């Protein structure tokens, strides 16, 4: 009897830690980041580095203000701020002024993440919120870089001049730094799926439903491929919408969430003619608690209780 | 002493915007400019003071079953007066306040003070309450307006201060954000002040506790 170890659950632990997952996400973002820097030049690299550094610095400063020791900050640092900074950086135009990535990162980390309690407690995706903050504040300044190489590619009707291959690889496509090269994003997405960080179903649902909704709305199915290969849809679907904190807990909930997200994005794109992915993800993030409230996972081995009438008959029998 | 209490309640301890969170609609909509805060604050102060006086005078006459319609009637009278006056003499301010000027009729601060204070207190106290509640409202609105104007448009009371501006702050989302920041700052100051007042008590309590722990 003495050899038996008695301990509380959980008895089997996985290797997944927040730190490992976040480093995986950063590795997955690397191809798209490199592609962005190749396409847009050193200004893109500067934007990304500024966003990254200021995001990490904001978290460290916030924790220092809260009188945490440097040792515990380093020990507890889980790389979520780095991911937020990197995502925000590649979500901006390459010609955006130098202060925009800094302001966006500070807003994303301090206001959206740290003020609500840090990692895992933010109610919306910090990078999305930082981007929306910047677009609201400096619409023209942040957007100017998007038109830099050629026409805005997120307008499905105008992307006719570009071949589908161009859209897939990102050559000559306008857009924010990281969103143009779909093939690099998809490679990153496959890496995440292989590492078990995200489920392949959900981004696929989002992307396909968006394309379908837009095609149905415009009654033109030739728009299907150009629309899903343009704009920030692939980036948003793989890296932004799948954020653990801001997606429902159950599989059914996730399917509902990503389908609704796709329908919303498709309609917004069709009606406004502009890019709506970040606003749609932000909007749907607010519905996550609602979805979790109504779609509750069944406990293991749960049997549906019989109706009282049937039970009565059974007793009589 | 009583007057000082009423004044402090209106300006700080029960500030209508920051503590009671009343009248949020004009607060969120009008604080894009600091000047709007002053205009709206003065209009509300006038209406609040006059309606408090009249309601306090009539507090024993108005039957409690129909008190709300009676209050609204009194408030609407003064709102009409201030609207006419502003339209005639200060058309710029009237234009910038827009639809929120007639909407003072349904402003919760005025109805709230009528219900909570003027209907239970004598005339002079009600008059003071109206003045200081209005001034508290004006102070909060002007500060918020200055904050949003400074960061959102780079100006202060219409004067250019800096070339750089963050458009977020003059938009609706910025209004809610600014409101949250101000309520947080207010609570911080409020707690600091109340803690300082109770300082002798709270300071002695932990030391004895420590001693007890140390002995144990």
GROMACS .gro file of N, CA, C and O in nm, chain A residues 99 103 107 111 115 133 136-138, chain B residues 164-169 171 173 177:
model
   72
   99UNK      N    1   0.510   5.605  -3.573
   99UNK     CA    2   0.448   5.599  -3.439
   99UNK      C    3   0.325   5.508  -3.436
   99UNK      O    4   0.279   5.471  -3.329
  103UNK      N    5   0.192   5.302  -3.104
  103UNK     CA    6   0.065   5.334  -3.040
  103UNK      C    7  -0.028   5.212  -3.041
  103UNK      O    8  -0.093   5.181  -2.940
  107UNK      N    9  -0.173   5.024  -2.709
  107UNK     CA   10  -0.317   5.010  -2.688
  107UNK      C   11  -0.355   4.863  -2.673
  107UNK      O   12  -0.428   4.825  -2.582
  111UNK      N   13  -0.432   4.832  -2.281
  111UNK     CA   14  -0.576   4.848  -2.263
  111UNK      C   15  -0.650   4.716  -2.283
  111UNK      O   16  -0.730   4.675  -2.200
  115UNK      N   17  -0.511   4.543  -1.880
  115UNK     CA   18  -0.613   4.601  -1.792
  115UNK      C   19  -0.725   4.501  -1.764
  115UNK      O   20  -0.794   4.512  -1.663
  133UNK      N   21  -0.806   5.010  -3.372
  133UNK     CA   22  -0.775   5.140  -3.310
  133UNK      C   23  -0.698   5.229  -3.407
  133UNK      O   24  -0.726   5.347  -3.424
  136UNK      N   25  -0.913   5.336  -3.708
  136UNK     CA   26  -1.006   5.442  -3.668
  136UNK      C   27  -0.934   5.575  -3.652
  136UNK      O   28  -0.988   5.680  -3.684
  137UNK      N   29  -0.813   5.569  -3.597
  137UNK     CA   30  -0.743   5.693  -3.565
  137UNK      C   31  -0.673   5.753  -3.685
  137UNK      O   32  -0.680   5.873  -3.708
  138UNK      N   33  -0.598   5.670  -3.757
  138UNK     CA   34  -0.514   5.723  -3.865
  138UNK      C   35  -0.553   5.657  -3.996
  138UNK      O   36  -0.467   5.615  -4.071
  481UNK      N   37  -0.028   6.672  -3.387
  481UNK     CA   38  -0.053   6.529  -3.381
  481UNK      C   39  -0.187   6.503  -3.314
  481UNK      O   40  -0.222   6.567  -3.217
  482UNK      N   41  -0.265   6.410  -3.369
  482UNK     CA   42  -0.392   6.378  -3.303
  482UNK      C   43  -0.427   6.231  -3.330
  482UNK      O   44  -0.389   6.175  -3.433
  483UNK      N   45  -0.499   6.172  -3.234
  483UNK     CA   46  -0.543   6.033  -3.246
  483UNK      C   47  -0.694   6.035  -3.263
  483UNK      O   48  -0.767   6.061  -3.168
  484UNK      N   49  -0.739   6.010  -3.384
  484UNK     CA   50  -0.881   6.024  -3.415
  484UNK      C   51  -0.973   5.938  -3.332
  484UNK      O   52  -1.091   5.968  -3.317
  485UNK      N   53  -0.920   5.831  -3.275
  485UNK     CA   54  -0.998   5.739  -3.193
  485UNK      C   55  -1.076   5.813  -3.084
  485UNK      O   56  -1.190   5.779  -3.055
  486UNK      N   57  -1.013   5.917  -3.026
  486UNK     CA   58  -1.073   5.978  -2.907
  486UNK      C   59  -1.195   6.063  -2.938
  486UNK      O   60  -1.275   6.085  -2.849
  488UNK      N   61  -1.417   5.971  -3.158
  488UNK     CA   62  -1.520   5.882  -3.208
  488UNK      C   63  -1.595   5.817  -3.091
  488UNK      O   64  -1.548   5.819  -2.978
  490UNK      N   65  -1.637   5.516  -2.984
  490UNK     CA   66  -1.562   5.420  -2.902
  490UNK      C   67  -1.469   5.493  -2.807
  490UNK      O   68  -1.452   5.454  -2.691
  494UNK      N   69  -1.433   5.486  -2.394
  494UNK     CA   70  -1.300   5.463  -2.337
  494UNK      C   71  -1.263   5.575  -2.240
  494UNK      O   72  -1.218   5.551  -2.128
   0.00000   0.00000   0.00000
